[in-house]
Amino acid sequence: MNGLPRRVAVVGAGPAGLYTAQALLGSDAALAIDVFDRLPTPYGLLRYGVAPDHFKIKSIARALARPLQSPFARFYGNVTVGIDIDADDLSRYYDAVVYATGAQRGRRLGIPGEDLPGSAAASDFVSWYNGHPYAANPLHLESTRAVAIIGAGNVALDVARMLLSTVDRLAGTDMPNHVLHALARSRVMEVLLIARRGPAEARFTTPELREIGELPGVETVVSASDLDDVVVPPDDRNAAGNFEVLRSWAARPAAPRAHRRLHIRFHRRPTRVTGRGSVEALQCADPRGVHTETLPVQAVLRSVGYRSTPIAGLPFDHRTGTIPHDAGRVTDPSGNVLPGLYVVGWIKRGPTGVIGTNKADAADTAKAVLADLPGLPRATHGEAGGLADLLEQREVAYVTREGWERLDRLEEELGARAGRPRVKVADLSMMLAACRGGRTPA
Ligand code: NAP
């Protein structure tokens, strides 16, 4: 092996990708790592998925920034693999390529009426309130009084908390100004969280459930009959914790002065979204399909998990929504390892786990890369300007680390002026102008 560093690309600058870059840089191997993202910003789901009021988790950004500050790593933002460059380009320029593209799209329910205006994936609403440059608000908050959220996971609780919070509470976050203004005009009074199974099977975690019960001015409503005959498995501490919180809610006196309400309804399977032109109701059935119920709501958000998008040129298992792999090494449909290709994060394991879960996952994938690198052939187009030349030839306006840091500083300045920690810029052209060093209107 000659002394030149081995070149590794990481596609996706979210937690999984950046933890992998960090694990690779922490090794003794001589490496040059390029991290790509389709957005001008790093941090992926940490920036655009984690709820803005979860400050402690958001602060993980400081740790994730570390690999980008290394002299052995570069950031290529605003580069979409599949449009600006493809998997073959990456394999020509890098000895190893790690795909960390996550799972951005919300899963579908497959019920009639799902595409009516006012019915959307919760992930679209999450992206919007987090200032994702490609997201628009799927809800018309000014004419919506009741929203049904389908699913009993933590994303459903995040979305419910955003809809139920006062704007004063959210003003301490980094939400873009237009999002805060839209939420200030919201007429939403009732949020119905619809779970198809019972309290012992809910996927949300107890601290998140408790948190929503502590929102000022919000009444949390659970029917005592939904809590009858619940069997909590003795070794399931989360289910026991959730059940305690739900029981305490069911025992609370009614709060007629509450300005907003969260109703959690268990054992309801959504069957149809109805309305003339836009959502007017959600129909649900009990698990045996004997009783049906029509809930008058003006919006439906399905929060039933995320799904990954296939990457052209790589295998994809449509059943699991992941890229098949063996300990992080991409495999073909027969299970043979495709040398030099790796996966990490949600596109590897499916859309479960908290941000920190990616750290151990990244360590595993990095271990496979490091074990293989000495035996992998060197990329044919590795040296000199490398991929930057190709991007310039193709007139791709890529964003470097310095560019992102300009946008980062601008968002902090906008925040300081408004007495907020940061104010996110959500408009793509303004983001790119800030990265180039231009000013954007406040
Ligand atoms: P999730 O935890 O997998 O929950 C999905 C929910 O959707 C489940 O209740 C599931 O019910 C339900 N569901 C699935 N298909 C359905 C259908 N056809 N009809 C009705 N309900 C259906 O997914 P998530 O909420 O998107 O969260 C993804 C991951 O991110 C999770 O690991 C989560 O903990 C994590 N996360 C963590 C935080 C945090 O720590 N604060 C915040 C957000 C997300 P069944 O159980 O019956 O399938």
CSV table of C-alpha atoms and ligand atoms in Angstrom, one decimal:
chain,number,residue,atom,x,y,z
A,1,MET,CA,0.0,0.0,0.0
A,2,ASN,CA,1.5,3.4,-0.9
A,3,GLY,CA,1.4,6.3,1.5
A,4,LEU,CA,-1.5,8.1,-0.1
A,5,PRO,CA,-4.6,8.3,2.0
A,6,ARG,CA,-7.5,6.0,1.1
A,7,ARG,CA,-10.5,8.0,-0.1
A,8,VAL,CA,-13.9,7.4,1.5
A,9,ALA,CA,-17.2,9.1,0.6
A,10,VAL,CA,-20.1,9.3,3.1
A,11,VAL,CA,-23.4,10.1,1.5
A,12,GLY,CA,-25.7,11.8,3.9
A,13,ALA,CA,-24.6,14.2,6.6
A,14,GLY,CA,-27.1,13.2,9.2
A,15,PRO,CA,-26.3,11.6,12.5
A,16,ALA,CA,-25.5,8.1,11.0
A,17,GLY,CA,-23.2,9.6,8.3
A,18,LEU,CA,-21.4,12.0,10.6
A,19,TYR,CA,-20.9,9.4,13.4
A,20,THR,CA,-19.4,7.1,10.7
A,21,ALA,CA,-17.1,9.9,9.5
A,22,GLN,CA,-16.0,10.5,13.1
A,23,ALA,CA,-15.4,6.8,13.8
A,24,LEU,CA,-13.3,6.5,10.6
A,25,LEU,CA,-11.3,9.6,11.5
A,26,GLY,CA,-10.7,8.3,15.0
A,27,SER,CA,-8.8,5.3,13.5
A,28,ASP,CA,-5.1,5.1,12.7
A,29,ALA,CA,-5.8,4.7,9.0
A,30,ALA,CA,-4.7,7.6,6.6
A,31,LEU,CA,-8.0,8.7,5.2
A,32,ALA,CA,-9.5,11.5,3.2
A,33,ILE,CA,-13.2,11.6,3.8
A,34,ASP,CA,-15.8,13.6,1.7
A,35,VAL,CA,-19.3,13.9,3.2
A,36,PHE,CA,-22.2,14.7,0.8
A,37,ASP,CA,-25.6,16.0,1.5
A,38,ARG,CA,-28.4,17.0,-0.8
A,39,LEU,CA,-29.1,20.0,1.5
A,40,PRO,CA,-26.6,22.9,2.0
A,41,THR,CA,-26.6,22.0,5.8
A,42,PRO,CA,-25.3,19.0,7.7
A,43,TYR,CA,-27.2,17.2,10.6
A,44,GLY,CA,-30.1,15.6,8.6
A,45,LEU,CA,-32.8,14.4,10.9
A,46,LEU,CA,-31.2,16.1,13.9
A,47,ARG,CA,-31.9,19.5,12.2
A,48,TYR,CA,-35.0,18.6,10.3
A,49,GLY,CA,-36.6,15.8,12.3
A,50,VAL,CA,-36.0,16.2,16.0
A,51,ALA,CA,-38.6,18.5,17.5
A,52,PRO,CA,-37.4,22.1,17.9
A,53,ASP,CA,-38.2,22.1,21.7
A,54,HIS,CA,-36.0,19.1,22.4
A,55,PHE,CA,-33.0,21.3,23.1
A,56,LYS,CA,-30.9,18.6,24.7
A,57,ILE,CA,-31.0,16.3,21.7
A,58,LYS,CA,-30.5,19.2,19.3
A,59,SER,CA,-27.3,20.0,21.2
A,60,ILE,CA,-25.8,16.8,19.8
A,61,ALA,CA,-25.0,19.0,16.7
A,62,ARG,CA,-21.9,20.1,18.5
A,63,ALA,CA,-20.5,16.5,18.5
A,64,LEU,CA,-21.7,15.9,15.0
A,65,ALA,CA,-19.8,19.0,13.8
A,66,ARG,CA,-16.5,17.5,14.9
A,67,PRO,CA,-15.7,15.3,11.8
A,68,LEU,CA,-16.4,18.3,9.5
A,69,GLN,CA,-13.8,20.3,11.3
A,70,SER,CA,-11.1,17.8,10.6
A,71,PRO,CA,-8.5,18.7,8.1
A,72,PHE,CA,-9.0,15.2,6.6
A,73,ALA,CA,-12.7,15.7,5.9
A,74,ARG,CA,-14.6,17.9,3.4
A,75,PHE,CA,-18.3,18.7,3.2
A,76,TYR,CA,-20.1,18.8,-0.1
A,77,GLY,CA,-23.6,20.2,0.6
A,78,ASN,CA,-26.3,20.8,-2.0
A,79,VAL,CA,-25.2,17.8,-4.0
A,80,THR,CA,-27.9,15.2,-4.7
A,81,VAL,CA,-26.7,11.7,-5.4
A,82,GLY,CA,-29.0,10.4,-8.2
A,83,ILE,CA,-29.1,13.9,-9.9
A,84,ASP,CA,-25.8,15.8,-9.7
A,85,ILE,CA,-23.7,12.6,-9.3
A,86,ASP,CA,-24.6,9.0,-9.2
A,87,ALA,CA,-23.4,5.8,-7.5
A,88,ASP,CA,-21.0,5.0,-10.3
A,89,ASP,CA,-19.4,8.4,-10.1
A,90,LEU,CA,-18.8,7.9,-6.4
A,91,SER,CA,-17.3,4.4,-7.0
A,92,ARG,CA,-15.0,5.8,-9.6
A,93,TYR,CA,-13.7,8.6,-7.2
A,94,TYR,CA,-13.6,6.8,-3.9
A,95,ASP,CA,-12.2,3.5,-2.6
A,96,ALA,CA,-15.2,3.0,-0.3
A,97,VAL,CA,-18.6,4.7,-0.3
A,98,VAL,CA,-20.9,4.7,2.8
A,99,TYR,CA,-24.5,5.3,2.2
A,100,ALA,CA,-26.3,7.1,5.1
A,101,THR,CA,-29.3,8.5,3.3
A,102,GLY,CA,-31.9,7.7,6.0
A,103,ALA,CA,-35.6,7.5,5.5
A,104,GLN,CA,-37.2,10.8,4.7
A,105,ARG,CA,-40.7,9.9,3.5
A,106,GLY,CA,-43.7,9.0,5.7
A,107,ARG,CA,-45.3,5.6,5.1
A,108,ARG,CA,-48.7,5.4,3.7
A,109,LEU,CA,-51.8,3.9,5.2
A,110,GLY,CA,-53.4,2.6,2.0
A,111,ILE,CA,-56.9,3.7,2.9
A,112,PRO,CA,-59.4,5.7,0.8
A,113,GLY,CA,-59.3,9.4,1.1
A,114,GLU,CA,-55.6,9.4,2.2
A,115,ASP,CA,-54.7,12.0,-0.4
A,116,LEU,CA,-57.5,14.5,0.2
A,117,PRO,CA,-56.2,18.0,0.9
A,118,GLY,CA,-55.7,18.2,4.7
A,119,SER,CA,-54.5,14.6,4.9
A,120,ALA,CA,-50.7,14.2,4.9
A,121,ALA,CA,-47.7,12.4,6.2
A,122,ALA,CA,-46.7,13.7,9.7
A,123,SER,CA,-43.2,13.8,8.3
A,124,ASP,CA,-44.2,16.6,5.9
A,125,PHE,CA,-45.5,18.6,8.8
A,126,VAL,CA,-42.4,17.8,10.8
A,127,SER,CA,-40.2,19.0,7.9
A,128,TRP,CA,-42.2,22.2,7.6
A,129,TYR,CA,-42.1,23.2,11.2
A,130,ASN,CA,-38.3,22.4,11.3
A,131,GLY,CA,-37.7,24.8,8.3
A,132,HIS,CA,-36.8,22.1,5.7
A,133,PRO,CA,-36.2,24.0,2.5
A,134,TYR,CA,-38.2,21.6,0.4
A,135,ALA,CA,-41.2,21.4,2.8
A,136,ALA,CA,-44.5,23.2,2.7
A,137,ASN,CA,-47.1,23.2,5.4
A,138,PRO,CA,-49.6,20.4,4.5
A,139,LEU,CA,-52.2,21.8,6.9
A,140,HIS,CA,-54.4,24.8,6.7
A,141,LEU,CA,-54.1,25.7,10.4
A,142,GLU,CA,-56.4,28.8,10.3
A,143,SER,CA,-59.4,26.7,9.3
A,144,THR,CA,-58.6,23.6,11.3
A,145,ARG,CA,-60.2,22.9,14.7
A,146,ALA,CA,-59.5,19.2,15.1
A,147,VAL,CA,-56.6,17.1,13.8
A,148,ALA,CA,-56.4,13.3,13.9
A,149,ILE,CA,-52.8,11.9,14.2
A,150,ILE,CA,-52.6,8.3,13.3
A,151,GLY,CA,-50.0,6.2,15.1
A,152,ALA,CA,-48.7,5.9,18.7
A,153,GLY,CA,-45.0,6.6,18.3
A,154,ASN,CA,-42.8,9.4,19.4
A,155,VAL,CA,-43.2,11.3,16.1
A,156,ALA,CA,-47.0,11.4,16.7
A,157,LEU,CA,-46.3,12.9,20.2
A,158,ASP,CA,-43.9,15.5,18.7
A,159,VAL,CA,-46.5,16.6,16.2
A,160,ALA,CA,-49.2,16.7,18.8
A,161,ARG,CA,-47.0,18.8,21.1
A,162,MET,CA,-46.3,21.3,18.3
A,163,LEU,CA,-50.0,21.6,17.6
A,164,LEU,CA,-50.9,22.0,21.2
A,165,SER,CA,-48.1,24.3,22.4
A,166,THR,CA,-48.6,28.0,22.8
A,167,VAL,CA,-46.5,30.2,20.5
A,168,ASP,CA,-44.8,31.7,23.7
A,169,ARG,CA,-43.5,28.2,24.4
A,170,LEU,CA,-42.2,27.7,20.9
A,171,ALA,CA,-40.7,31.2,20.6
A,172,GLY,CA,-37.7,29.9,22.5
A,173,THR,CA,-36.9,27.5,19.7
A,174,ASP,CA,-35.1,27.9,16.4
A,175,MET,CA,-38.2,27.6,14.3
A,176,PRO,CA,-38.3,29.9,11.2
A,177,ASN,CA,-40.3,33.1,11.8
A,178,HIS,CA,-42.9,32.1,9.1
A,179,VAL,CA,-43.6,28.8,11.0
A,180,LEU,CA,-44.1,30.6,14.3
A,181,HIS,CA,-46.4,33.1,12.7
A,182,ALA,CA,-48.5,30.3,11.1
A,183,LEU,CA,-48.7,28.5,14.4
A,184,ALA,CA,-49.8,31.7,16.1
A,185,ARG,CA,-52.7,31.9,13.7
A,186,SER,CA,-53.6,28.2,14.3
A,187,ARG,CA,-57.3,27.5,15.3
A,188,VAL,CA,-56.5,23.9,16.3
A,189,MET,CA,-58.2,23.1,19.6
A,190,GLU,CA,-58.5,19.3,19.6
A,191,VAL,CA,-55.8,16.8,18.7
A,192,LEU,CA,-56.9,13.1,18.5
A,193,LEU,CA,-54.1,10.6,18.6
A,194,ILE,CA,-55.4,7.3,17.1
A,195,ALA,CA,-53.7,4.1,18.1
A,196,ARG,CA,-54.6,0.8,16.4
A,197,ARG,CA,-53.5,-1.3,19.4
A,198,GLY,CA,-53.8,-0.8,23.2
A,199,PRO,CA,-51.9,1.2,25.8
A,200,ALA,CA,-49.4,-1.7,26.5
A,201,GLU,CA,-48.4,-1.8,22.8
A,202,ALA,CA,-47.9,2.0,22.3
A,203,ARG,CA,-44.5,2.7,20.8
A,204,PHE,CA,-44.0,6.2,22.4
A,205,THR,CA,-41.7,6.5,25.4
A,206,THR,CA,-42.7,7.5,28.9
A,207,PRO,CA,-40.7,10.8,29.2
A,208,GLU,CA,-42.3,12.1,25.9
A,209,LEU,CA,-45.8,11.0,27.0
A,210,ARG,CA,-45.3,12.7,30.4
A,211,GLU,CA,-44.0,15.9,28.7
A,212,ILE,CA,-47.2,16.4,26.7
A,213,GLY,CA,-49.3,16.0,29.9
A,214,GLU,CA,-47.3,18.9,31.4
A,215,LEU,CA,-48.0,21.5,28.6
A,216,PRO,CA,-49.7,24.5,30.1
A,217,GLY,CA,-53.4,25.0,29.2
A,218,VAL,CA,-53.7,21.5,27.7
A,219,GLU,CA,-56.1,18.9,28.9
A,220,THR,CA,-55.1,15.3,28.2
A,221,VAL,CA,-58.0,13.0,27.8
A,222,VAL,CA,-58.0,9.1,28.0
A,223,SER,CA,-61.1,7.1,28.4
A,224,ALA,CA,-60.9,4.9,31.5
A,225,SER,CA,-62.6,2.1,29.5
A,226,ASP,CA,-59.5,2.0,27.2
A,227,LEU,CA,-57.4,1.2,30.2
A,228,ASP,CA,-59.6,-1.7,31.4
A,229,ASP,CA,-58.1,-5.2,31.1
A,230,VAL,CA,-54.7,-3.9,30.0
A,231,VAL,CA,-52.0,-6.5,30.6
A,232,VAL,CA,-48.6,-4.8,30.8
A,233,PRO,CA,-45.8,-7.4,30.2
A,234,PRO,CA,-43.8,-7.6,33.5
A,235,ASP,CA,-40.5,-6.9,31.8
A,236,ASP,CA,-41.6,-3.9,29.7
A,237,ARG,CA,-40.7,-0.9,31.8
A,238,ASN,CA,-41.7,1.5,29.1
A,239,ALA,CA,-45.2,0.1,28.8
A,240,ALA,CA,-45.5,0.1,32.6
A,241,GLY,CA,-44.4,3.8,32.7
A,242,ASN,CA,-46.8,4.7,29.9
A,243,PHE,CA,-49.7,3.0,31.6
A,244,GLU,CA,-49.0,4.9,34.8
A,245,VAL,CA,-49.1,8.2,33.0
A,246,LEU,CA,-52.3,7.3,31.1
A,247,ARG,CA,-53.9,6.1,34.3
A,248,SER,CA,-53.1,9.4,36.0
A,249,TRP,CA,-54.6,11.3,33.1
A,250,ALA,CA,-57.8,9.2,33.2
A,251,ALA,CA,-58.1,10.0,36.9
A,252,ARG,CA,-57.7,13.8,36.5
A,253,PRO,CA,-60.8,16.0,36.9
A,254,ALA,CA,-62.0,17.5,33.7
A,255,ALA,CA,-60.4,20.9,32.8
A,256,PRO,CA,-63.1,23.0,31.2
A,257,ARG,CA,-60.8,26.0,31.1
A,258,ALA,CA,-58.1,24.2,29.1
A,259,HIS,CA,-57.6,26.0,25.7
A,260,ARG,CA,-56.5,22.9,23.9
A,261,ARG,CA,-57.1,19.1,24.3
A,262,LEU,CA,-55.3,15.9,23.5
A,263,HIS,CA,-57.5,12.8,23.3
A,264,ILE,CA,-55.7,9.5,23.0
A,265,ARG,CA,-58.0,6.8,21.5
A,266,PHE,CA,-56.8,3.2,21.6
A,267,HIS,CA,-58.0,0.2,19.6
A,268,ARG,CA,-59.1,2.3,16.6
A,269,ARG,CA,-58.1,1.3,13.1
A,270,PRO,CA,-58.4,4.0,10.6
A,271,THR,CA,-60.5,2.9,7.6
A,272,ARG,CA,-61.3,6.0,5.5
A,273,VAL,CA,-60.7,9.7,5.3
A,274,THR,CA,-63.8,11.5,4.0
A,275,GLY,CA,-64.7,15.0,2.8
A,276,ARG,CA,-65.9,17.0,-0.1
A,277,GLY,CA,-62.8,18.7,-1.5
A,278,SER,CA,-60.9,18.5,1.8
A,279,VAL,CA,-60.8,16.4,5.0
A,280,GLU,CA,-64.1,16.5,7.0
A,281,ALA,CA,-63.9,13.2,9.0
A,282,LEU,CA,-61.8,10.1,9.8
A,283,GLN,CA,-63.6,6.8,10.0
A,284,CYS,CA,-62.2,4.2,12.3
A,285,ALA,CA,-63.2,0.6,13.2
A,286,ASP,CA,-62.6,-1.4,16.3
A,287,PRO,CA,-60.0,-4.2,15.9
A,288,ARG,CA,-62.6,-6.8,14.9
A,289,GLY,CA,-64.3,-4.4,12.5
A,290,VAL,CA,-67.6,-4.7,14.3
A,291,HIS,CA,-68.1,-1.1,15.4
A,292,THR,CA,-67.2,1.9,13.3
A,293,GLU,CA,-66.9,5.5,14.4
A,294,THR,CA,-66.8,8.8,12.5
A,295,LEU,CA,-64.5,11.4,14.0
A,296,PRO,CA,-65.2,15.0,12.7
A,297,VAL,CA,-61.7,16.4,12.0
A,298,GLN,CA,-60.4,18.8,9.4
A,299,ALA,CA,-57.0,17.3,9.1
A,300,VAL,CA,-55.3,13.9,9.3
A,301,LEU,CA,-51.6,13.3,9.8
A,302,ARG,CA,-50.4,9.8,9.4
A,303,SER,CA,-47.5,9.1,11.7
A,304,VAL,CA,-47.0,5.4,11.0
A,305,GLY,CA,-43.3,5.3,10.4
A,306,TYR,CA,-40.8,6.4,7.8
A,307,ARG,CA,-39.6,4.8,4.6
A,308,SER,CA,-36.3,5.0,2.7
A,309,THR,CA,-36.0,5.8,-1.0
A,310,PRO,CA,-34.0,3.4,-3.2
A,311,ILE,CA,-30.7,4.7,-4.6
A,312,ALA,CA,-30.2,4.1,-8.4
A,313,GLY,CA,-27.5,1.6,-8.9
A,314,LEU,CA,-27.7,0.0,-5.5
A,315,PRO,CA,-29.8,-3.0,-4.4
A,316,PHE,CA,-32.9,-2.3,-2.4
A,317,ASP,CA,-35.2,-4.6,-0.4
A,318,HIS,CA,-38.7,-3.1,-1.0
A,319,ARG,CA,-40.2,-5.4,1.8
A,320,THR,CA,-38.0,-3.9,4.6
A,321,GLY,CA,-37.3,-0.6,2.9
A,322,THR,CA,-33.6,-1.0,3.4
A,323,ILE,CA,-30.4,-1.7,1.4
A,324,PRO,CA,-29.5,-5.4,2.1
A,325,HIS,CA,-26.2,-5.8,3.9
A,326,ASP,CA,-23.9,-8.0,5.9
A,327,ALA,CA,-22.5,-6.2,8.9
A,328,GLY,CA,-22.8,-2.9,7.0
A,329,ARG,CA,-21.3,-4.3,3.7
A,330,VAL,CA,-23.9,-3.9,0.9
A,331,THR,CA,-24.9,-7.2,-0.6
A,332,ASP,CA,-26.6,-8.2,-3.8
A,333,PRO,CA,-30.0,-10.1,-3.8
A,334,SER,CA,-28.0,-13.4,-3.5
A,335,GLY,CA,-26.2,-12.2,-0.4
A,336,ASN,CA,-22.8,-11.6,-2.1
A,337,VAL,CA,-20.9,-8.6,-0.8
A,338,LEU,CA,-20.5,-5.7,-3.3
A,339,PRO,CA,-16.9,-4.6,-2.5
A,340,GLY,CA,-16.4,-1.0,-1.4
A,341,LEU,CA,-20.1,-0.2,-0.7
A,342,TYR,CA,-21.5,0.2,2.8
A,343,VAL,CA,-24.6,1.3,4.6
A,344,VAL,CA,-25.4,2.9,8.0
A,345,GLY,CA,-28.4,4.4,9.8
A,346,TRP,CA,-32.1,4.0,8.9
A,347,ILE,CA,-31.4,2.9,5.3
A,348,LYS,CA,-29.5,0.0,6.9
A,349,ARG,CA,-31.6,-0.9,9.9
A,350,GLY,CA,-35.0,0.6,9.1
A,351,PRO,CA,-36.6,3.6,10.7
A,352,THR,CA,-36.3,2.9,14.4
A,353,GLY,CA,-34.2,4.0,17.3
A,354,VAL,CA,-33.1,7.4,18.7
A,355,ILE,CA,-30.3,9.6,17.4
A,356,GLY,CA,-27.8,8.0,19.7
A,357,THR,CA,-28.6,4.5,18.3
A,358,ASN,CA,-26.6,5.6,15.2
A,359,LYS,CA,-23.4,5.9,17.2
A,360,ALA,CA,-23.0,2.1,17.8
A,361,ASP,CA,-24.4,1.4,14.3
A,362,ALA,CA,-21.8,3.8,12.8
A,363,ALA,CA,-19.0,2.1,14.8
A,364,ASP,CA,-20.0,-1.3,13.3
A,365,THR,CA,-20.0,0.0,9.7
A,366,ALA,CA,-16.8,2.0,10.2
A,367,LYS,CA,-15.2,-1.2,11.5
A,368,ALA,CA,-16.2,-3.1,8.3
A,369,VAL,CA,-14.8,-0.2,6.1
A,370,LEU,CA,-11.5,-0.2,8.1
A,371,ALA,CA,-11.1,-3.9,7.9
A,372,ASP,CA,-11.7,-4.0,4.2
A,373,LEU,CA,-9.8,-0.9,3.0
A,374,PRO,CA,-6.3,-2.4,2.8
A,375,GLY,CA,-7.7,-5.0,0.4
A,376,LEU,CA,-9.9,-2.7,-1.7
A,377,PRO,CA,-8.6,-1.5,-5.1
A,378,ARG,CA,-7.9,2.2,-5.3
A,379,ALA,CA,-10.4,4.4,-7.0
A,380,THR,CA,-9.6,5.0,-10.7
A,381,HIS,CA,-10.2,8.8,-10.5
A,382,GLY,CA,-9.0,9.4,-7.0
A,383,GLU,CA,-6.5,12.3,-6.9
A,384,ALA,CA,-6.0,16.0,-7.8
A,385,GLY,CA,-9.1,18.0,-7.5
A,386,GLY,CA,-11.1,14.8,-7.2
A,387,LEU,CA,-14.8,15.1,-7.3
A,388,ALA,CA,-14.8,18.9,-6.9
A,389,ASP,CA,-13.6,19.2,-10.6
A,390,LEU,CA,-16.5,16.9,-11.7
A,391,LEU,CA,-19.0,19.0,-9.8
A,392,GLU,CA,-17.6,22.2,-11.3
A,393,GLN,CA,-17.7,20.7,-14.8
A,394,ARG,CA,-21.4,19.9,-14.2
A,395,GLU,CA,-22.0,23.4,-12.7
A,396,VAL,CA,-23.2,22.0,-9.4
A,397,ALA,CA,-23.3,24.9,-6.8
A,398,TYR,CA,-21.9,22.8,-4.0
A,399,VAL,CA,-21.6,24.2,-0.5
A,400,THR,CA,-18.4,23.7,1.5
A,401,ARG,CA,-17.9,23.5,5.2
A,402,GLU,CA,-17.0,27.2,5.2
A,403,GLY,CA,-20.2,28.0,3.3
A,404,TRP,CA,-22.4,26.1,5.8
A,405,GLU,CA,-20.6,27.9,8.6
A,406,ARG,CA,-21.6,31.3,7.1
A,407,LEU,CA,-25.2,30.2,7.1
A,408,ASP,CA,-24.8,28.8,10.6
A,409,ARG,CA,-23.5,32.2,11.9
A,410,LEU,CA,-26.2,34.1,10.1
A,411,GLU,CA,-28.9,31.9,11.8
A,412,GLU,CA,-27.3,32.6,15.2
A,413,GLU,CA,-27.2,36.3,14.4
A,414,LEU,CA,-30.8,36.3,13.4
A,415,GLY,CA,-31.6,34.5,16.7
A,416,ALA,CA,-29.5,36.9,18.8
A,417,ARG,CA,-31.4,39.9,17.3
A,418,ALA,CA,-34.7,38.2,18.2
A,419,GLY,CA,-33.6,37.0,21.7
A,420,ARG,CA,-33.8,33.4,20.4
A,421,PRO,CA,-31.1,30.8,20.3
A,422,ARG,CA,-31.2,30.7,16.5
A,423,VAL,CA,-33.6,31.4,13.7
A,424,LYS,CA,-33.5,28.9,10.9
A,425,VAL,CA,-33.4,30.1,7.3
A,426,ALA,CA,-35.8,27.9,5.3
A,427,ASP,CA,-35.7,29.3,1.9
A,428,LEU,CA,-33.2,27.4,-0.3
A,429,SER,CA,-32.0,30.4,-2.4
A,430,MET,CA,-31.5,32.5,0.8
A,431,MET,CA,-29.6,29.6,2.3
A,432,LEU,CA,-27.4,29.3,-0.7
A,433,ALA,CA,-26.8,33.1,-0.8
A,434,ALA,CA,-25.8,33.0,2.8
A,435,CYS,CA,-23.4,30.1,2.2
A,436,ARG,CA,-21.8,32.1,-0.6
A,437,GLY,CA,-21.3,35.0,1.8
A,438,GLY,CA,-24.2,37.2,0.6
A,439,ARG,CA,-26.7,38.6,3.1
A,440,THR,CA,-30.2,37.6,3.3
A,441,PRO,CA,-33.1,39.7,4.5
A,442,ALA,CA,-33.8,39.3,8.2
B,1,NAP,P1,-42.8,4.1,15.4
B,1,NAP,O1,-42.2,4.3,16.8
B,1,NAP,O2,-42.5,2.9,14.6
B,1,NAP,O3,-44.4,4.2,15.6
B,1,NAP,C1,-45.3,4.0,14.5
B,1,NAP,C2,-46.7,3.9,15.0
B,1,NAP,O4,-47.5,3.8,13.8
B,1,NAP,C3,-47.0,2.7,15.8
B,1,NAP,O5,-47.8,3.0,16.9
B,1,NAP,C4,-47.6,1.7,14.9
B,1,NAP,O6,-48.5,0.8,15.4
B,1,NAP,C5,-48.4,2.7,14.0
B,1,NAP,N1,-48.8,2.2,12.7
B,1,NAP,C6,-48.0,1.6,11.8
B,1,NAP,N2,-48.8,1.2,10.7
B,1,NAP,C7,-50.1,1.6,11.0
B,1,NAP,C8,-51.3,1.5,10.3
B,1,NAP,N3,-51.3,1.0,9.1
B,1,NAP,N4,-52.4,2.0,10.9
B,1,NAP,C9,-52.4,2.5,12.1
B,1,NAP,N5,-51.2,2.6,12.8
B,1,NAP,C10,-50.1,2.2,12.3
B,1,NAP,O7,-42.4,5.3,14.4
B,1,NAP,P2,-42.2,6.9,14.6
B,1,NAP,O8,-43.1,7.5,15.6
B,1,NAP,O9,-42.1,7.4,13.2
B,1,NAP,O10,-40.7,7.0,15.2
B,1,NAP,C11,-39.6,6.5,14.5
B,1,NAP,C12,-38.4,6.3,15.4
B,1,NAP,O11,-37.9,7.5,15.8
B,1,NAP,C13,-38.8,5.5,16.7
B,1,NAP,O12,-37.8,4.6,17.1
B,1,NAP,C14,-38.9,6.7,17.7
B,1,NAP,O13,-38.8,6.3,19.0
B,1,NAP,C15,-37.9,7.6,17.2
B,1,NAP,N6,-38.2,9.0,17.7
B,1,NAP,C16,-37.7,9.3,19.0
B,1,NAP,C17,-38.1,10.5,19.5
B,1,NAP,C18,-37.6,10.9,20.9
B,1,NAP,O14,-36.8,10.2,21.4
B,1,NAP,N7,-38.1,12.0,21.4
B,1,NAP,C19,-38.8,11.5,18.7
B,1,NAP,C20,-39.3,11.1,17.4
B,1,NAP,C21,-38.9,9.8,17.0
B,1,NAP,P3,-48.1,-0.7,15.7
B,1,NAP,O15,-47.2,-0.7,16.9
B,1,NAP,O16,-49.4,-1.4,15.9
B,1,NAP,O17,-47.4,-1.2,14.4
